[in-house]
Short mmCIF file of C-alpha atoms and ligand atoms in Angstrom, two decimals:
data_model
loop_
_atom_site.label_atom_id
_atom_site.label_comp_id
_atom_site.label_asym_id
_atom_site.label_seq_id
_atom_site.Cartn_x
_atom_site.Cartn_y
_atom_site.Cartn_z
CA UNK A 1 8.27 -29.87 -5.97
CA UNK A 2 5.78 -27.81 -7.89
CA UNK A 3 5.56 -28.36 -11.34
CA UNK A 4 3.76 -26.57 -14.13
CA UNK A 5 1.46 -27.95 -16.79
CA UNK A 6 0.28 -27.02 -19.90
CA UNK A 7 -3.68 -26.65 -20.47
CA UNK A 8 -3.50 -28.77 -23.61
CA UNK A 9 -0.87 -31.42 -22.93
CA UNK A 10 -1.35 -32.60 -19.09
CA UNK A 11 1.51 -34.75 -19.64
CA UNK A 12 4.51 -32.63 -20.32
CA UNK A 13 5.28 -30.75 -17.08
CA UNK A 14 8.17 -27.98 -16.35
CA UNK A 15 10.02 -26.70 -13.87
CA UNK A 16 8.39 -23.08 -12.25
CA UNK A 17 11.75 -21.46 -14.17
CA UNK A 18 10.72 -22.97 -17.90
CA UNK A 19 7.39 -21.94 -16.82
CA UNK A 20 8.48 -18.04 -15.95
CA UNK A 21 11.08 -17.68 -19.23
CA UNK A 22 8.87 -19.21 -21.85
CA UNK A 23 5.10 -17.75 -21.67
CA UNK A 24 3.25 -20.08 -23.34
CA UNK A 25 3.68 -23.60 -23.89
CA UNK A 26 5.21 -25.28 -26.80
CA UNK A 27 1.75 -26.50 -27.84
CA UNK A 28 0.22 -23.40 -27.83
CA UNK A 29 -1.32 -23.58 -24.55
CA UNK A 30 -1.14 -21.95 -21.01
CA UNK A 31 0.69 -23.07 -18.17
CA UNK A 32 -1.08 -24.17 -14.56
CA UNK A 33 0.30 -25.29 -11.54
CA UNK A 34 0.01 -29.15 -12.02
CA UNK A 35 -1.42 -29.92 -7.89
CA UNK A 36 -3.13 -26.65 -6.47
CA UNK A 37 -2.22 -25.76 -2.58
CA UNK A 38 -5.12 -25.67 0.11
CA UNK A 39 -4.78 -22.59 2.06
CA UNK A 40 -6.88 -22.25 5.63
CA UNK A 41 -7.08 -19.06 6.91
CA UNK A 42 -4.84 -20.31 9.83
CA UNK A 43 -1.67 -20.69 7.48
CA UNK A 44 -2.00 -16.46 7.71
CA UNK A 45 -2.25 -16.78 11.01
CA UNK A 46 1.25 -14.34 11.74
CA UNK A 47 1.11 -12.24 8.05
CA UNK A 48 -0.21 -8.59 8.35
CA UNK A 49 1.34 -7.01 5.53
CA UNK A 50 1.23 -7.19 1.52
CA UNK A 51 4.56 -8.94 1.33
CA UNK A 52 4.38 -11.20 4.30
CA UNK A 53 0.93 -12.90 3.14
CA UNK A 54 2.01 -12.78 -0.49
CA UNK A 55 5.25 -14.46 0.52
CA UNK A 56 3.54 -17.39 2.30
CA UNK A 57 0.85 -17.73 -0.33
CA UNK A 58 3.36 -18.34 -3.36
CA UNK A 59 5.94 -20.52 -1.11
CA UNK A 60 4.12 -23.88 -2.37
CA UNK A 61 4.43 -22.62 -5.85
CA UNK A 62 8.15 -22.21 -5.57
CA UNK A 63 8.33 -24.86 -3.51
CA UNK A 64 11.56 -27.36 -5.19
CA UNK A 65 12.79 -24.39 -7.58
CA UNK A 66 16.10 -22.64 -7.91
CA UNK A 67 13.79 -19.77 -6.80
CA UNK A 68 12.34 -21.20 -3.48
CA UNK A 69 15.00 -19.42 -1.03
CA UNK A 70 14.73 -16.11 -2.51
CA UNK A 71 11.31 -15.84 -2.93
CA UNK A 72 11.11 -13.47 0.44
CA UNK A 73 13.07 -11.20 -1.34
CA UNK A 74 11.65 -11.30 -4.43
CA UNK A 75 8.01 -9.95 -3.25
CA UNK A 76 9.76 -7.36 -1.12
CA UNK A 77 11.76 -6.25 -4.43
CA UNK A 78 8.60 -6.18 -6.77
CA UNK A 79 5.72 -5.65 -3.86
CA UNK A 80 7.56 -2.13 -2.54
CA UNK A 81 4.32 0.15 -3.59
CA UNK A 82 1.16 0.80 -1.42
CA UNK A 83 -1.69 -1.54 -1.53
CA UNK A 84 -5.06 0.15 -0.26
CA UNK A 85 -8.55 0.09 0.11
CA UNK A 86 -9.79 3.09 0.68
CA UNK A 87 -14.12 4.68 1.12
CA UNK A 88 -16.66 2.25 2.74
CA UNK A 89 -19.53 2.46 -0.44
CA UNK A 90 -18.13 1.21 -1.83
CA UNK A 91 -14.55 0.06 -0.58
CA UNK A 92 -12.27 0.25 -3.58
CA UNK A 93 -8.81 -2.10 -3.51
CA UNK A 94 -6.46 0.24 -5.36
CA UNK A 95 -3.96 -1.36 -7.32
CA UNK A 96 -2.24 1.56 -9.27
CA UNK A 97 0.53 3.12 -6.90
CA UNK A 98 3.20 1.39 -8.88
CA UNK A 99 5.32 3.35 -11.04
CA UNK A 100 3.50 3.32 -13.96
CA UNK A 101 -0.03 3.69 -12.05
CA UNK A 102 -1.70 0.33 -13.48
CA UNK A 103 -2.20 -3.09 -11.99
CA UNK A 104 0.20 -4.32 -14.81
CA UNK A 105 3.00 -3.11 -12.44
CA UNK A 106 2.56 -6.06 -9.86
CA UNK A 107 3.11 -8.69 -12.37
CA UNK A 108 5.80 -7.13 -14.52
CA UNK A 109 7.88 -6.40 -11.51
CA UNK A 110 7.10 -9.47 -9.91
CA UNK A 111 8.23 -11.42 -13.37
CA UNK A 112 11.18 -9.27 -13.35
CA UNK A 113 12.44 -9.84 -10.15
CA UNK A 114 12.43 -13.43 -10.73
CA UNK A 115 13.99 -13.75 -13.81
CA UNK A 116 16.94 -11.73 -12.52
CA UNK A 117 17.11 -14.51 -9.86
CA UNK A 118 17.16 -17.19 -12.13
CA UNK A 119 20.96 -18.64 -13.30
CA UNK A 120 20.95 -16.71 -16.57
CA UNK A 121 24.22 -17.15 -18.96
CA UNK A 122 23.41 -15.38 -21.57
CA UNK A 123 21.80 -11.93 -21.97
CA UNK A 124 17.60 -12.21 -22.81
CA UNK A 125 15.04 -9.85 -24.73
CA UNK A 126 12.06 -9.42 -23.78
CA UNK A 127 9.96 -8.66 -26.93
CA UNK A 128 6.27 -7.11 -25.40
CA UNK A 129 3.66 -5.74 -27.80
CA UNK A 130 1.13 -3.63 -26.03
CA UNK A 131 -1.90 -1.96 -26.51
CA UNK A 132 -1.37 0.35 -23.71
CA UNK A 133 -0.38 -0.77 -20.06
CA UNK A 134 1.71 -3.48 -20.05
CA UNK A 135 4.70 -2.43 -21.89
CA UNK A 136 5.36 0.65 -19.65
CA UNK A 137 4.97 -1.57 -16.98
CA UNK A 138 7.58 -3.98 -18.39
CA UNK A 139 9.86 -1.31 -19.41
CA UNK A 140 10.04 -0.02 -15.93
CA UNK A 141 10.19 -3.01 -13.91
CA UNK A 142 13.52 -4.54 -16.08
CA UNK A 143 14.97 -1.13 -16.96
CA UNK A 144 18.22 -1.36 -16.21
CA UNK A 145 18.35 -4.80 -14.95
CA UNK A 146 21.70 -6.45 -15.82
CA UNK A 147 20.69 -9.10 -18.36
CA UNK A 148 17.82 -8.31 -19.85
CA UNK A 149 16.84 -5.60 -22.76
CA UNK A 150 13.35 -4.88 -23.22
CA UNK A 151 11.55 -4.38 -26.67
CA UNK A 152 8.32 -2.42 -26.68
CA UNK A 153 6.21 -2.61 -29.96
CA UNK A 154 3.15 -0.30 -29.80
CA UNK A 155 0.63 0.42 -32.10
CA UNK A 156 1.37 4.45 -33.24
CA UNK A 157 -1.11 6.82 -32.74
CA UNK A 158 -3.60 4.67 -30.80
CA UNK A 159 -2.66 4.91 -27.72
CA UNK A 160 -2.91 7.71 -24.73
CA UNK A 161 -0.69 10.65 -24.61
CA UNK A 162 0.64 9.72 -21.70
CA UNK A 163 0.48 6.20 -22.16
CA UNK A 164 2.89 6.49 -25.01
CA UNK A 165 5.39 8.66 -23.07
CA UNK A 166 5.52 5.57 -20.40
CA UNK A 167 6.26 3.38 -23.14
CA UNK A 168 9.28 5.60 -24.79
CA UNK A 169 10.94 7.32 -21.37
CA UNK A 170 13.61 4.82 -20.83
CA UNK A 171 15.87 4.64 -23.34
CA UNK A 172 19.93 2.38 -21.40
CA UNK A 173 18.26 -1.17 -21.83
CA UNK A 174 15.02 -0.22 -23.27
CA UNK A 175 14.10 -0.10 -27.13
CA UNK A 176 10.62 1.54 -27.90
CA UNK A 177 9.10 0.89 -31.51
CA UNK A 178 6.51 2.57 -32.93
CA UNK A 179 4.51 0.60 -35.12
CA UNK A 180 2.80 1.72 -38.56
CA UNK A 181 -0.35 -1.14 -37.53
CA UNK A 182 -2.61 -1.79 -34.93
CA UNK A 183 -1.85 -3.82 -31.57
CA UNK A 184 -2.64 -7.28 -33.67
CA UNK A 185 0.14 -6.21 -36.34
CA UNK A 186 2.12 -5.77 -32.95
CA UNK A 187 1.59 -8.83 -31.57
CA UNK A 188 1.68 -10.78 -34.88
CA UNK A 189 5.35 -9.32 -35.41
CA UNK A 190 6.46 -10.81 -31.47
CA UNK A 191 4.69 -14.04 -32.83
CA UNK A 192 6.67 -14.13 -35.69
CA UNK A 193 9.67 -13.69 -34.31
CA UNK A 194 9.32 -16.72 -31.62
CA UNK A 195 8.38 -18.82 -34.49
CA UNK A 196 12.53 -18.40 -35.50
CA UNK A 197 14.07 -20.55 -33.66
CA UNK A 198 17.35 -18.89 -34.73
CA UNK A 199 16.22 -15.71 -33.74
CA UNK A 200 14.97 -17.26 -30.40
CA UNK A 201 18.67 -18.76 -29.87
CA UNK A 202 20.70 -15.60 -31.23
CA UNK A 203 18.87 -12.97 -29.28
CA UNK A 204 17.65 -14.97 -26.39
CA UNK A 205 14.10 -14.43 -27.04
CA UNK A 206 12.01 -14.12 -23.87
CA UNK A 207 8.52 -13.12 -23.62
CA UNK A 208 6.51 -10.78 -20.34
CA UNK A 209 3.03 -10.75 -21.50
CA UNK A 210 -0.07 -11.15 -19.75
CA UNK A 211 -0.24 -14.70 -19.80
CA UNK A 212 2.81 -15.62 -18.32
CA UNK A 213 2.12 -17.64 -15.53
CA UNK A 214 4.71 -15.21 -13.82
CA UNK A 215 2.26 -12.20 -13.56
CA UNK A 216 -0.94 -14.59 -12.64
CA UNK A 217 1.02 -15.86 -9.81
CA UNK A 218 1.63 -12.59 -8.05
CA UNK A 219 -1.96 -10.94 -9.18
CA UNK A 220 -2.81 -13.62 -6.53
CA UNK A 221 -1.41 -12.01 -4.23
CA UNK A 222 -3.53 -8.38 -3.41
CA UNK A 223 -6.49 -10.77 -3.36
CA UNK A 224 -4.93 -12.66 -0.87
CA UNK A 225 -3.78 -9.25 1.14
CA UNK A 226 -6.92 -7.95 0.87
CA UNK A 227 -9.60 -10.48 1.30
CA UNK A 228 -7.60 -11.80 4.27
CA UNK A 229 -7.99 -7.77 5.63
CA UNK A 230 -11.69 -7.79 4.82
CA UNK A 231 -12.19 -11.18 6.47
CA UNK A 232 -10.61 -10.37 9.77
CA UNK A 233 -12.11 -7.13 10.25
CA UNK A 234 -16.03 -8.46 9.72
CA UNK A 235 -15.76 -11.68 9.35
CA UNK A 236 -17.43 -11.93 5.82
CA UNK A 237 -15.65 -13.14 2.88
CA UNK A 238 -15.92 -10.15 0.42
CA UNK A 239 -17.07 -9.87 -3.16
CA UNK A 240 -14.72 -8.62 -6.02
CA UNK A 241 -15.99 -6.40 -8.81
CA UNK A 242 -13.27 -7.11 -11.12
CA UNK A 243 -13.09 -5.07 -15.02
CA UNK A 244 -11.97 -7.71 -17.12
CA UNK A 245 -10.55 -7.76 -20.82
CA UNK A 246 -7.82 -10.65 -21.13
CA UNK A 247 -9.03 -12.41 -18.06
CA UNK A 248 -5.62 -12.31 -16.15
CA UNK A 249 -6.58 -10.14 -12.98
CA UNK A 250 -9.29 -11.73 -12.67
CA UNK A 251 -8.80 -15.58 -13.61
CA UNK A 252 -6.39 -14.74 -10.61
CA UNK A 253 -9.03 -13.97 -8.25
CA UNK A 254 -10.52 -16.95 -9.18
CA UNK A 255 -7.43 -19.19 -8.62
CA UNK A 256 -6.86 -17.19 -5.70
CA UNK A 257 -10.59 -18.63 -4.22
CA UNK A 258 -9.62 -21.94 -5.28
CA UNK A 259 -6.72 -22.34 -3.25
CA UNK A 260 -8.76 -21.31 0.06
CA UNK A 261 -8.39 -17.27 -0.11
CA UNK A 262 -11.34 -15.68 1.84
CA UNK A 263 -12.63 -14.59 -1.31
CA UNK A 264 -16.88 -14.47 -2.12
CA UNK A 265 -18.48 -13.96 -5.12
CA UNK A 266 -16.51 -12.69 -8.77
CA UNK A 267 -18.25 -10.61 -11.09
CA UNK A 268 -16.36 -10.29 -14.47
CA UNK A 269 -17.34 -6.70 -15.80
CA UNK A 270 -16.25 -5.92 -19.27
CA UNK A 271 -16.55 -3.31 -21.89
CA UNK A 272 -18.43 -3.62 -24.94
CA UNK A 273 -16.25 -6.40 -26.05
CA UNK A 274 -18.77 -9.30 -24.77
CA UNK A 275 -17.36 -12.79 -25.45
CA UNK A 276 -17.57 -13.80 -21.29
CA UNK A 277 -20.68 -12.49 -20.65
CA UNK A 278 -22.33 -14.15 -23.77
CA UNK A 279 -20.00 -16.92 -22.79
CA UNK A 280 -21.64 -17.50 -19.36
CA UNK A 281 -25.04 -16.93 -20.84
CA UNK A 282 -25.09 -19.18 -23.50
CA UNK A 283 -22.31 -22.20 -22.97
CA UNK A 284 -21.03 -21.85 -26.30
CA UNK A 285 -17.89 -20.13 -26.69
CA UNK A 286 -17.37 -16.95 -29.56
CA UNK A 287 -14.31 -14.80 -29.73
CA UNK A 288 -15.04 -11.95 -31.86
CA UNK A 289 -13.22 -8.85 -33.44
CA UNK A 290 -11.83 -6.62 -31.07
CA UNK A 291 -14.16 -3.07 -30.54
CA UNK A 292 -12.39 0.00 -29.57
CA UNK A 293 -13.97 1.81 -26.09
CA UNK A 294 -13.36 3.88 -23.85
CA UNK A 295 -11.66 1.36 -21.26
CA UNK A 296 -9.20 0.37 -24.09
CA UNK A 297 -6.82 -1.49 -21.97
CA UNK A 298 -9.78 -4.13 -21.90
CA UNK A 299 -10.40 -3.99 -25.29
CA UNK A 300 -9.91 -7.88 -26.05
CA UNK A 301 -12.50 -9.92 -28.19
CA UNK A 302 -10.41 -13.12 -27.82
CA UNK A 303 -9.61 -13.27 -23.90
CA UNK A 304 -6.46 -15.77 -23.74
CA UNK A 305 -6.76 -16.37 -20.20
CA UNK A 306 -10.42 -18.24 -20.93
CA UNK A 307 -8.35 -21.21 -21.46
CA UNK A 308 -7.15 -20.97 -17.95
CA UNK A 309 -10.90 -20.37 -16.91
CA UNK A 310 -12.28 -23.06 -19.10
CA UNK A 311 -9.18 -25.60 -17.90
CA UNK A 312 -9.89 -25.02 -13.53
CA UNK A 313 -13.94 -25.30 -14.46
CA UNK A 314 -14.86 -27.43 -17.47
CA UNK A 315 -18.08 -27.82 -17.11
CA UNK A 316 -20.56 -24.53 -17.69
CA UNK A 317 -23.19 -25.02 -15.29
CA UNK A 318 -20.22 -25.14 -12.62
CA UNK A 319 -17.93 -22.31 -14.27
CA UNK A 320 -21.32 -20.14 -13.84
CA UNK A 321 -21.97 -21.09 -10.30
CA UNK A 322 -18.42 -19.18 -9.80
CA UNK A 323 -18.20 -16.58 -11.68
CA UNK A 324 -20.67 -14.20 -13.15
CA UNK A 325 -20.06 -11.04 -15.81
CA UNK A 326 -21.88 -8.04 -17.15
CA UNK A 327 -20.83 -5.53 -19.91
CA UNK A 328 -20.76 -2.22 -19.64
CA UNK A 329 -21.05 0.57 -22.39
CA UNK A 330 -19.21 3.60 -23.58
CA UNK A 331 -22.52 5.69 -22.74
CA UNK A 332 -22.78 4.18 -19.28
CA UNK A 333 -18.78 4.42 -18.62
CA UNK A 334 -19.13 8.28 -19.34
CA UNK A 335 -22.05 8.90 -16.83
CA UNK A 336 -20.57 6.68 -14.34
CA UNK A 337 -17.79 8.90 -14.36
CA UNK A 338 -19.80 12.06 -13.91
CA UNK A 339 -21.99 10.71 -11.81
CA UNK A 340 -19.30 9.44 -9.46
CA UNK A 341 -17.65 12.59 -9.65
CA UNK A 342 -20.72 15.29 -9.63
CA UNK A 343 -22.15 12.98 -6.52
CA UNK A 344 -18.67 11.88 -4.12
CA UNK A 345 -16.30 14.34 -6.03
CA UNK A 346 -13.96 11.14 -6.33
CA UNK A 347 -12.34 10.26 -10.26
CA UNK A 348 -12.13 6.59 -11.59
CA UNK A 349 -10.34 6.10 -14.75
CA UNK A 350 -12.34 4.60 -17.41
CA UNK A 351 -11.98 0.68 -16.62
CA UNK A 352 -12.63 1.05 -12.80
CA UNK A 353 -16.02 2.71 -13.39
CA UNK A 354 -17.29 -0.06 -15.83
CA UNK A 355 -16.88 -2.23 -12.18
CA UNK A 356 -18.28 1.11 -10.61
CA UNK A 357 -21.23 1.20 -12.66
CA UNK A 358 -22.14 -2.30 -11.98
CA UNK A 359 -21.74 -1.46 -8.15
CA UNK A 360 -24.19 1.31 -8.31
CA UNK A 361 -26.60 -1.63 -10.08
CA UNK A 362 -26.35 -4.42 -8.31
CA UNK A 363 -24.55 -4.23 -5.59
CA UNK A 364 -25.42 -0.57 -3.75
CA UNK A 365 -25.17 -0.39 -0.41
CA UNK A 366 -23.22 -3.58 0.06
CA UNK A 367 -20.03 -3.36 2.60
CA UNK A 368 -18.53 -6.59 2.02
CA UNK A 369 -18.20 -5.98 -1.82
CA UNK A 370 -14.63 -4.48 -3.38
CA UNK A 371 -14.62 -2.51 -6.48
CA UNK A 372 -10.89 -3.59 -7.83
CA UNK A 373 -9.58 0.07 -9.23
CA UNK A 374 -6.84 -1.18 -11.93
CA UNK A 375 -5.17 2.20 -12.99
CA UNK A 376 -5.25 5.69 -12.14
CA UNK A 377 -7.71 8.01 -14.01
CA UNK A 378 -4.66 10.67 -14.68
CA UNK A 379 -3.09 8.00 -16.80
CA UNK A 380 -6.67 8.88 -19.27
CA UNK A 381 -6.62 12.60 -19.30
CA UNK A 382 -7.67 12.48 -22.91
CA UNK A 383 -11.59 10.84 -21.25
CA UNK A 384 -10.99 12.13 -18.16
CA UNK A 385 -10.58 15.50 -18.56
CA UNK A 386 -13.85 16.33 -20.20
CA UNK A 387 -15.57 14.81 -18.29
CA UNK A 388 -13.89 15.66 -14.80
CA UNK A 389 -11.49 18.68 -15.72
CA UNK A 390 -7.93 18.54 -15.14
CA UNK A 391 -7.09 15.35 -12.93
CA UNK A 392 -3.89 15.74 -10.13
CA UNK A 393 -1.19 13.75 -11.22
CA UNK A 394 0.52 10.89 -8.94
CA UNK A 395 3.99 11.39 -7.98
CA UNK A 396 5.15 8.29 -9.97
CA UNK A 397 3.30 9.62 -13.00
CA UNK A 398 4.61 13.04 -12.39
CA UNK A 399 8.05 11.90 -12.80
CA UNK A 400 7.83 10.00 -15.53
CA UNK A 401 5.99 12.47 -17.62
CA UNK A 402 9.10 14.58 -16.73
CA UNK A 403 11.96 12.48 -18.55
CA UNK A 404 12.58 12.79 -22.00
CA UNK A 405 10.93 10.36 -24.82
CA UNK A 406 11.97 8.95 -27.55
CA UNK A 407 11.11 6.49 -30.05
CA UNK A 408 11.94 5.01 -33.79
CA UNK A 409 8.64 4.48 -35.61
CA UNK A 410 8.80 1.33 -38.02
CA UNK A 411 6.59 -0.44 -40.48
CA UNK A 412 4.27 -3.52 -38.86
CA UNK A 413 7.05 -6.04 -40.79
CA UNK A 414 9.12 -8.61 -38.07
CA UNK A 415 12.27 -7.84 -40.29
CA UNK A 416 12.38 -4.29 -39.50
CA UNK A 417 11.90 -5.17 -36.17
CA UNK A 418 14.73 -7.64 -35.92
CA UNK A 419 17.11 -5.00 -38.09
CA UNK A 420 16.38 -2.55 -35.41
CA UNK A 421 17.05 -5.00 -32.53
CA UNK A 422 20.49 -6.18 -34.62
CA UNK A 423 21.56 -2.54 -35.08
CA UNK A 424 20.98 -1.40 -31.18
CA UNK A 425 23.30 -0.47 -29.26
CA UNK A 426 22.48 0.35 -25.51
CA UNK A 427 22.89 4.07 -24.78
C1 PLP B 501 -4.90 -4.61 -18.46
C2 PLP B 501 -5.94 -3.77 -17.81
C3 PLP B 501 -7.22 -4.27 -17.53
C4 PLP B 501 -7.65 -5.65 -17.94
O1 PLP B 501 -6.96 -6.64 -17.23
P1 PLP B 501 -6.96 -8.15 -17.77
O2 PLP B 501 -6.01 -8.87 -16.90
O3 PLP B 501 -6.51 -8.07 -19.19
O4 PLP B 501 -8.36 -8.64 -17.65
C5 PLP B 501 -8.10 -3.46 -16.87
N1 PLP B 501 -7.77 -2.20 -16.52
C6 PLP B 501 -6.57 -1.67 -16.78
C7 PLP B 501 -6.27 -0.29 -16.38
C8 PLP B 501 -5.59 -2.44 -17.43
O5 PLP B 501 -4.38 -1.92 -17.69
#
């Protein structure tokens, strides 16, 4: 039976369901599967598709749950977009044909679709600040699940257009809040709020964000797909170019690789936010203030998932000899984007061209390296469009942007937010 640890207490141990429903663990750290599986390339041996290799690369980590049985149908419910690679220089793994057209979709539906599975009595909330991504991905993989309401607390005015109308389409099981603050005010208010334990009890508190070992788990899973693909078709075990902010895609990769994927070398490329890089170069770890770029959904000074990083690789001259990380400016995101654009006529959203950019560096030319594309540029039209002009809209986008929005805007204070959650009534 797999059981899940915490990084900073070894000795207390839960069940993959305590794991999934609480986020974090109760001493502050992150949760990791206690043994880790050893995958040869054999145990793929009759798996073509997404679902079928993601399905046998997450049994063990089901294995002995309440879960284990209907864990087939669980990555067919939350795995039911394309996964592609698509071009040859370089080969880009697109991850954004979920309805919301971001990566975040493959863990929030993944998350979702297991907590509906698990014996629930009583009715949870999921409270889910966001500076961006995640929440609309959240709010459409539970809305209208039976059992769950969603609460979305984003930061008003900062972020895009369309962004914000993914985050306040929903309305049935879905309550959007506009906060007067920035995403920290956000996320300090969903803090606050767990630290009530009657609040926890009466509302049935439950958390989605991006360290829930429920979204690393299946993030796993288009590495396996995909470096399993590259692998059988040359032979090579490819290299990821992976933009990073919190660490989660990524640190998945890199658990992925760990557990026998086919996977070759991980480069980390952030934004101007440069704790990893600095990180890798040094040995001494700095979190710092948060900067505001153009990739904003990596816009992260204090990447949680470092802990997970720091926990599988301890020692620095090993955890460099795996992974390696460059930062890429505002300037250089721009021109990547023209560049790209002027030169193959093809668009990549802000945070895929940082890994673009360091493509076109270091890696030009090279066909067993994958540029990971984590959302869709027409998500950005407020960069894109200057840059690029007018960007086609996915279908998924397209009919979001087409239902009606709404939100309540309140001040960054956890008791407004908990007077608005009291007074709501579904409709
Ligand atoms: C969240 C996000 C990232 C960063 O992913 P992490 O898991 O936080 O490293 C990159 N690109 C896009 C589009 C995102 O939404």
């Amino acid at each position: 039976m797999m059981k899940y640890r915490s990084t900073r207490n070894p000795g207390g141990r839960v069940s993959l369901e305590t794991a999934l429903g609480s986020g974090t663990a109760p001493d502050g750290g992150l949760y990791m599967p206690e043994v880790l599986p050893n995958f040869s390339l054999s145990d793929f041996d009759d798996a073509e598709t997404w679902v079928d290799i993601a399905t046998r690369l997450l049994e063990p980590f089901f294995a002995g749950s309440t879960l284990e049985a209907t864990l087939p149908e669980i990555c067919a419910d939350a795995f039911d977009f394309p996964l592609t690679t698509t071009g040859d220089d370089p080969k880009v793994l697109e991850l954004f044909h979920g309805p919301t057209s971001a990566f975040k979709d493959v863990g929030a539906r993944f998350l979702a679709a297991s907590l509906s599975r698990c014996s629930n009595t009583t009715e949870k909330t999921i409270l889910v600040a966001t500076s961006g991504d995640t929440g609309g991905a959240v709010a459409a993989a539970f809305y209208q699940r039976q059992g769950f309401r969603v609460v979305v607390l984003f930061p008003n005015g900062r972020v895009s257009q369309r962004q914000q109308h993914q985050l306040t389409c929903w309305g049935d099981n879905i309550l959007s809040l506009s906060v007067d603050g920035a995403f920290d005010d956000c996320q300090r208010m969903v803090k606050e709020a767990f630290a009530n334990p009657e609040w926890v009890e009466q509302f049935g508190l439950a958390s989605a964000n991006s360290i829930n070992i429920g979204r690393l788990l299946p993030q796993m899973t288009y590495y396996a797909a995909s470096s399993i693909w590259h692998f059988r078709e040359t032979g090579v075990r490819p290299t990821f170019l992976i933009p990073t902010g919190n660490l989660g895609n990524a640190f998945s990769c890199v658990l992925g690789r760990a557990i026998g994927l086919p996977v070759g070398e991980i480069h980390l490329v952030t934004n101007a936010n440069r704790p990893i890089p600095d990180y890798l170069e040094s040995g001494d770890w700095q979190p710092r203030t948060t900067i505001e770029t153009l990739a904003s959904a990596m816009d992260v000074g204090n990447p949680s998932n470092m802990e997970r990083l720091r926990d599988l690789y301890p020692d620095h001259p090993v955890l460099t000899q795996q992974v390696s990380a460059t930062s890429v400016s505002d300037t250089e995101i721009i021109q990547r984007i023209r560049k790209e654009f002027e030169e193959t006529g093809l668009i990549h959203c802000p945070h895929t061209a940082t890994a673009m950019e360091v493509y076109r560096r270091g890696y030009r030319g090279d066909k067993n390296c994958l540029v990971v594309a984590t959302a869709h540029p027409a998500k950005f039209d407020d960069v894109m469009e200057p840059i690029t002009g007018e960007v086609p809209i996915p279908k998924p986008l397209a009919d979001l942007l087409r239902r009606p929005a709404h939100s309540r805007e309140i001040p960054a204070d956890v008791q407004v937010m908990m007077e608005q959650l009291s007074g709501w009534s579904r409709g």
